[in-house]
mmCIF file of C-alpha atoms in Angstrom:
data_model
loop_
_atom_site.group_PDB
_atom_site.id
_atom_site.type_symbol
_atom_site.label_atom_id
_atom_site.label_comp_id
_atom_site.label_asym_id
_atom_site.label_seq_id
_atom_site.Cartn_x
_atom_site.Cartn_y
_atom_site.Cartn_z
ATOM 1 C CA UNK J 1 0.000 0.000 0.000
ATOM 2 C CA UNK J 2 1.862 3.045 -1.260
ATOM 3 C CA UNK J 3 0.739 6.639 -1.707
ATOM 4 C CA UNK J 4 0.940 7.021 -5.454
ATOM 5 C CA UNK J 5 -1.554 9.832 -5.861
ATOM 6 C CA UNK J 6 -2.829 12.804 -3.883
ATOM 7 C CA UNK J 7 -6.194 14.538 -3.795
ATOM 8 C CA UNK J 8 -5.100 17.081 -6.421
ATOM 9 C CA UNK J 9 -4.447 14.532 -9.157
ATOM 10 C CA UNK J 10 -6.931 11.875 -8.047
ATOM 11 C CA UNK J 11 -9.595 11.136 -10.672
ATOM 12 C CA UNK J 12 -12.093 8.457 -9.564
ATOM 13 C CA UNK J 13 -13.446 5.978 -12.067
ATOM 14 C CA UNK J 14 -15.931 4.272 -9.719
ATOM 15 C CA UNK J 15 -17.732 4.631 -6.413
ATOM 16 C CA UNK J 16 -18.444 2.009 -3.771
ATOM 17 C CA UNK J 17 -22.087 0.807 -3.794
ATOM 18 C CA UNK J 18 -24.498 1.940 -1.089
ATOM 19 C CA UNK J 19 -23.953 -1.249 0.942
ATOM 20 C CA UNK J 20 -20.192 -0.662 1.185
ATOM 21 C CA UNK J 21 -17.609 -3.241 0.114
ATOM 22 C CA UNK J 22 -15.338 -5.699 1.910
ATOM 23 C CA UNK J 23 -11.700 -5.341 0.882
ATOM 24 C CA UNK J 24 -8.584 -7.500 0.898
ATOM 25 C CA UNK J 25 -4.843 -6.743 0.933
ATOM 26 C CA UNK J 26 -4.297 -9.072 -2.039
ATOM 27 C CA UNK J 27 -6.648 -10.907 -4.402
ATOM 28 C CA UNK J 28 -6.980 -13.573 -1.728
ATOM 29 C CA UNK J 29 -10.007 -13.990 0.564
ATOM 30 C CA UNK J 30 -7.744 -15.115 3.413
ATOM 31 C CA UNK J 31 -6.229 -11.608 3.680
ATOM 32 C CA UNK J 32 -9.076 -9.213 4.589
ATOM 33 C CA UNK J 33 -8.485 -5.541 5.346
ATOM 34 C CA UNK J 34 -10.595 -2.482 6.197
ATOM 35 C CA UNK J 35 -13.982 -2.410 4.454
ATOM 36 C CA UNK J 36 -14.811 0.507 2.155
ATOM 37 C CA UNK J 37 -17.503 3.021 3.079
ATOM 38 C CA UNK J 38 -20.627 3.434 0.926
ATOM 39 C CA UNK J 39 -20.294 5.873 -2.007
ATOM 40 C CA UNK J 40 -16.526 6.214 -1.522
ATOM 41 C CA UNK J 41 -14.888 7.449 -4.774
ATOM 42 C CA UNK J 42 -12.126 5.098 -5.943
ATOM 43 C CA UNK J 43 -9.948 4.629 -8.983
ATOM 44 C CA UNK J 44 -9.849 1.180 -10.571
ATOM 45 C CA UNK J 45 -6.203 0.333 -11.261
ATOM 46 C CA UNK J 46 -6.337 -3.266 -12.473
ATOM 47 C CA UNK J 47 -8.640 -6.230 -12.964
ATOM 48 C CA UNK J 48 -7.868 -9.886 -12.262
ATOM 49 C CA UNK J 49 -10.948 -11.937 -12.989
ATOM 50 C CA UNK J 50 -13.634 -10.808 -10.545
ATOM 51 C CA UNK J 51 -11.024 -8.970 -8.485
ATOM 52 C CA UNK J 52 -10.376 -5.271 -8.881
ATOM 53 C CA UNK J 53 -7.462 -3.280 -7.447
ATOM 54 C CA UNK J 54 -8.653 0.144 -6.314
ATOM 55 C CA UNK J 55 -6.924 3.327 -5.196
ATOM 56 C CA UNK J 56 -8.461 5.835 -2.775
ATOM 57 C CA UNK J 57 -7.867 9.587 -2.738
ATOM 58 C CA UNK J 58 -5.498 9.275 0.254
ATOM 59 C CA UNK J 59 -3.260 6.834 -1.642
ATOM 60 C CA UNK J 60 -4.529 3.695 0.120
ATOM 61 C CA UNK J 61 -5.055 0.734 -2.205
ATOM 62 C CA UNK J 62 -6.818 -2.592 -1.778
ATOM 63 C CA UNK J 63 -8.533 -5.371 -3.713
ATOM 64 C CA UNK J 64 -12.332 -5.675 -3.935
ATOM 65 C CA UNK J 65 -14.957 -7.498 -5.943
ATOM 66 C CA UNK J 66 -14.618 -5.355 -9.058
ATOM 67 C CA UNK J 67 -17.995 -6.446 -10.390
ATOM 68 C CA UNK J 68 -19.762 -4.490 -7.640
ATOM 69 C CA UNK J 69 -18.082 -1.138 -8.249
ATOM 70 C CA UNK J 70 -20.385 1.505 -9.718
ATOM 71 C CA UNK J 71 -18.816 3.305 -12.727
ATOM 72 C CA UNK J 72 -18.575 7.090 -12.650
ATOM 73 C CA UNK J 73 -20.174 8.492 -15.844
ATOM 74 C CA UNK J 74 -17.625 10.029 -18.173
ATOM 75 C CA UNK J 75 -18.457 13.466 -19.611
ATOM 76 C CA UNK J 76 -19.020 13.698 -23.342
ATOM 77 C CA UNK J 77 -15.844 14.710 -25.234
ATOM 78 C CA UNK J 78 -15.772 18.366 -26.314
ATOM 79 C CA UNK J 79 -17.031 18.772 -29.867
ATOM 80 C CA UNK J 80 -17.669 15.050 -30.292
ATOM 81 C CA UNK J 81 -20.337 12.456 -29.780
ATOM 82 C CA UNK J 82 -20.880 10.925 -26.326
ATOM 83 C CA UNK J 83 -18.982 7.697 -25.830
ATOM 84 C CA UNK J 84 -20.969 4.454 -25.915
ATOM 85 C CA UNK J 85 -22.205 3.147 -22.593
ATOM 86 C CA UNK J 86 -20.006 0.365 -21.237
ATOM 87 C CA UNK J 87 -23.045 -1.466 -19.834
ATOM 88 C CA UNK J 88 -25.431 -1.499 -22.787
ATOM 89 C CA UNK J 89 -28.481 -3.703 -22.135
ATOM 90 C CA UNK J 90 -28.909 -4.591 -25.824
ATOM 91 C CA UNK J 91 -26.324 -7.395 -25.854
ATOM 92 C CA UNK J 92 -27.664 -9.083 -22.716
ATOM 93 C CA UNK J 93 -31.257 -8.744 -23.909
ATOM 94 C CA UNK J 94 -30.330 -10.382 -27.218
ATOM 95 C CA UNK J 95 -28.491 -13.175 -25.415
ATOM 96 C CA UNK J 96 -31.418 -13.828 -23.080
ATOM 97 C CA UNK J 97 -33.838 -13.925 -26.028
ATOM 98 C CA UNK J 98 -31.598 -16.382 -27.885
ATOM 99 C CA UNK J 99 -31.289 -18.656 -24.831
ATOM 100 C CA UNK J 100 -35.052 -18.549 -24.261
ATOM 101 C CA UNK J 101 -35.750 -19.464 -27.893
ATOM 102 C CA UNK J 102 -33.255 -22.334 -27.740
ATOM 103 C CA UNK J 103 -34.952 -23.714 -24.641
ATOM 104 C CA UNK J 104 -38.431 -23.203 -26.150
ATOM 105 C CA UNK J 105 -37.526 -25.193 -29.275
ATOM 106 C CA UNK J 106 -36.002 -28.030 -27.251
ATOM 107 C CA UNK J 107 -39.020 -28.181 -24.904
ATOM 108 C CA UNK J 108 -41.440 -28.152 -27.848
ATOM 109 C CA UNK J 109 -39.595 -31.035 -29.509
ATOM 110 C CA UNK J 110 -39.716 -33.016 -26.264
ATOM 111 C CA UNK J 111 -43.430 -32.339 -25.695
ATOM 112 C CA UNK J 112 -44.352 -33.317 -29.260
ATOM 113 C CA UNK J 113 -42.346 -36.520 -29.199
ATOM 114 C CA UNK J 114 -39.925 -35.381 -31.902
ATOM 115 C CA UNK J 115 -37.091 -35.907 -29.411
ATOM 116 C CA UNK J 116 -36.496 -37.887 -26.261
ATOM 117 C CA UNK J 117 -35.329 -36.942 -22.790
ATOM 118 C CA UNK J 118 -31.661 -37.468 -23.655
ATOM 119 C CA UNK J 119 -31.989 -35.305 -26.781
ATOM 120 C CA UNK J 120 -33.583 -32.581 -24.643
ATOM 121 C CA UNK J 121 -30.782 -32.702 -22.065
ATOM 122 C CA UNK J 122 -28.185 -32.513 -24.821
ATOM 123 C CA UNK J 123 -29.919 -29.553 -26.485
ATOM 124 C CA UNK J 124 -30.034 -27.432 -23.321
ATOM 125 C CA UNK J 125 -26.779 -28.571 -21.731
ATOM 126 C CA UNK J 126 -24.780 -25.570 -20.475
ATOM 127 C CA UNK J 127 -27.654 -23.170 -21.157
ATOM 128 C CA UNK J 128 -28.006 -20.437 -18.503
ATOM 129 C CA UNK J 129 -30.105 -17.295 -18.714
ATOM 130 C CA UNK J 130 -31.946 -14.931 -16.430
ATOM 131 C CA UNK J 131 -34.441 -12.196 -17.256
ATOM 132 C CA UNK J 132 -36.983 -10.379 -15.078
ATOM 133 C CA UNK J 133 -39.000 -7.460 -16.432
ATOM 134 C CA UNK J 134 -41.182 -5.265 -14.231
ATOM 135 C CA UNK J 135 -42.418 -2.251 -16.160
ATOM 136 C CA UNK J 136 -39.439 -0.056 -16.987
ATOM 137 C CA UNK J 137 -37.114 -2.084 -14.744
ATOM 138 C CA UNK J 138 -35.195 -5.104 -15.982
ATOM 139 C CA UNK J 139 -32.878 -7.581 -14.289
ATOM 140 C CA UNK J 140 -30.541 -9.521 -16.589
ATOM 141 C CA UNK J 141 -28.099 -12.307 -15.772
ATOM 142 C CA UNK J 142 -24.620 -12.044 -17.300
ATOM 143 C CA UNK J 143 -23.168 -15.547 -17.323
ATOM 144 C CA UNK J 144 -19.631 -14.486 -18.292
ATOM 145 C CA UNK J 145 -19.169 -12.551 -15.039
ATOM 146 C CA UNK J 146 -21.715 -14.355 -12.847
ATOM 147 C CA UNK J 147 -23.653 -11.224 -11.950
ATOM 148 C CA UNK J 148 -27.189 -9.880 -12.126
ATOM 149 C CA UNK J 149 -27.513 -6.491 -13.798
ATOM 150 C CA UNK J 150 -30.272 -3.963 -13.184
ATOM 151 C CA UNK J 151 -31.361 -1.581 -15.918
ATOM 152 C CA UNK J 152 -33.882 1.113 -16.726
ATOM 153 C CA UNK J 153 -33.912 0.550 -20.489
ATOM 154 C CA UNK J 154 -30.911 2.796 -21.205
ATOM 155 C CA UNK J 155 -28.070 1.422 -19.072
ATOM 156 C CA UNK J 156 -27.171 -1.369 -16.660
ATOM 157 C CA UNK J 157 -25.489 -1.476 -13.268
ATOM 158 C CA UNK J 158 -24.433 -4.489 -11.213
ATOM 159 C CA UNK J 159 -27.211 -5.592 -8.863
ATOM 160 C CA UNK J 160 -25.783 -8.786 -7.318
ATOM 161 C CA UNK J 161 -23.181 -11.495 -7.944
ATOM 162 C CA UNK J 162 -23.320 -15.289 -7.701
ATOM 163 C CA UNK J 163 -20.150 -15.830 -5.699
ATOM 164 C CA UNK J 164 -17.500 -13.750 -3.992
ATOM 165 C CA UNK J 165 -14.338 -12.777 -5.895
ATOM 166 C CA UNK J 166 -12.009 -15.598 -6.777
ATOM 167 C CA UNK J 167 -14.529 -18.361 -6.028
ATOM 168 C CA UNK J 168 -13.837 -21.254 -8.437
ATOM 169 C CA UNK J 169 -16.858 -22.701 -10.237
ATOM 170 C CA UNK J 170 -18.103 -26.013 -8.896
ATOM 171 C CA UNK J 171 -16.990 -28.809 -11.245
ATOM 172 C CA UNK J 172 -19.760 -31.064 -12.568
ATOM 173 C CA UNK J 173 -20.022 -34.415 -10.848
ATOM 174 C CA UNK J 174 -18.444 -37.107 -13.073
ATOM 175 C CA UNK J 175 -20.801 -39.936 -14.065
ATOM 176 C CA UNK J 176 -18.618 -42.550 -12.358
ATOM 177 C CA UNK J 177 -18.960 -40.682 -9.033
ATOM 178 C CA UNK J 178 -22.735 -40.910 -9.020
ATOM 179 C CA UNK J 179 -24.245 -43.814 -7.061
ATOM 180 C CA UNK J 180 -25.495 -46.672 -9.204
ATOM 181 C CA UNK J 181 -28.883 -48.223 -8.564
ATOM 182 C CA UNK J 182 -27.424 -51.666 -9.361
ATOM 183 C CA UNK J 183 -24.756 -51.520 -6.660
ATOM 184 C CA UNK J 184 -25.787 -52.632 -3.144
ATOM 185 C CA UNK J 185 -25.041 -50.248 -0.292
ATOM 186 C CA UNK J 186 -21.828 -50.785 1.651
ATOM 187 C CA UNK J 187 -22.311 -52.791 4.875
ATOM 188 C CA UNK J 188 -22.298 -50.860 8.118
ATOM 189 C CA UNK J 189 -19.238 -51.158 10.320
ATOM 190 C CA UNK J 190 -19.348 -54.220 12.561
ATOM 191 C CA UNK J 191 -21.984 -56.037 10.507
ATOM 192 C CA UNK J 192 -21.568 -58.759 7.972
ATOM 193 C CA UNK J 193 -22.941 -58.121 4.493
ATOM 194 C CA UNK J 194 -26.346 -59.552 3.712
ATOM 195 C CA UNK J 195 -26.184 -62.747 1.684
ATOM 196 C CA UNK J 196 -28.769 -63.600 -0.943
ATOM 197 C CA UNK J 197 -29.792 -67.272 -0.646
ATOM 198 C CA UNK J 198 -31.590 -68.998 -3.498
ATOM 199 C CA UNK J 199 -34.225 -71.438 -2.167
ATOM 200 C CA UNK J 200 -33.886 -75.080 -3.192
ATOM 201 C CA UNK J 201 -36.327 -76.558 -5.674
ATOM 202 C CA UNK J 202 -39.225 -78.356 -4.015
ATOM 203 C CA UNK J 203 -39.456 -75.882 -1.176
ATOM 204 C CA UNK J 204 -37.003 -77.717 1.102
ATOM 205 C CA UNK J 205 -34.829 -75.859 3.603
#
């Protein structure tokens, strides 16, 4: 943590959300440090996956969940057109519509008998989408970053995230690790396994 900038030349790029943010000394959840106050202006220095290295006006730096930082709007350049919004809802809306249509087609094929259960599972494997619309408000799921975005039709801001920064995705369970219906359960400790005895013909003992 070094003082690389002072208030005079400090230009924030983001602010801390209204709930505040936990912070870490390094991009490592085992090294927590002082949490950041709500609406604190910060400058984003670097990104490392979900992690973001921020700098405060007093020169103090830390690592936070960069997905939750709220961008500071940039002024339009003098004599030019305003820059495009970094969080444009159009791309996520198109992606959600495409995912919904893919699922609809697969479900229709399954319901009509044109495909079976295995075909349906194969068609929708890996498909993830999220979309909630309530009047002018929209919530969209961005799979690439694992976050829910809130928008008003013109722009999006991060609303929530799936996991904390640096959390590895859970690997799918391999088929061989799943219990088989054909395999008998393991005997309890201290008990002999149950033996299946085939009765003799004629009903004798």
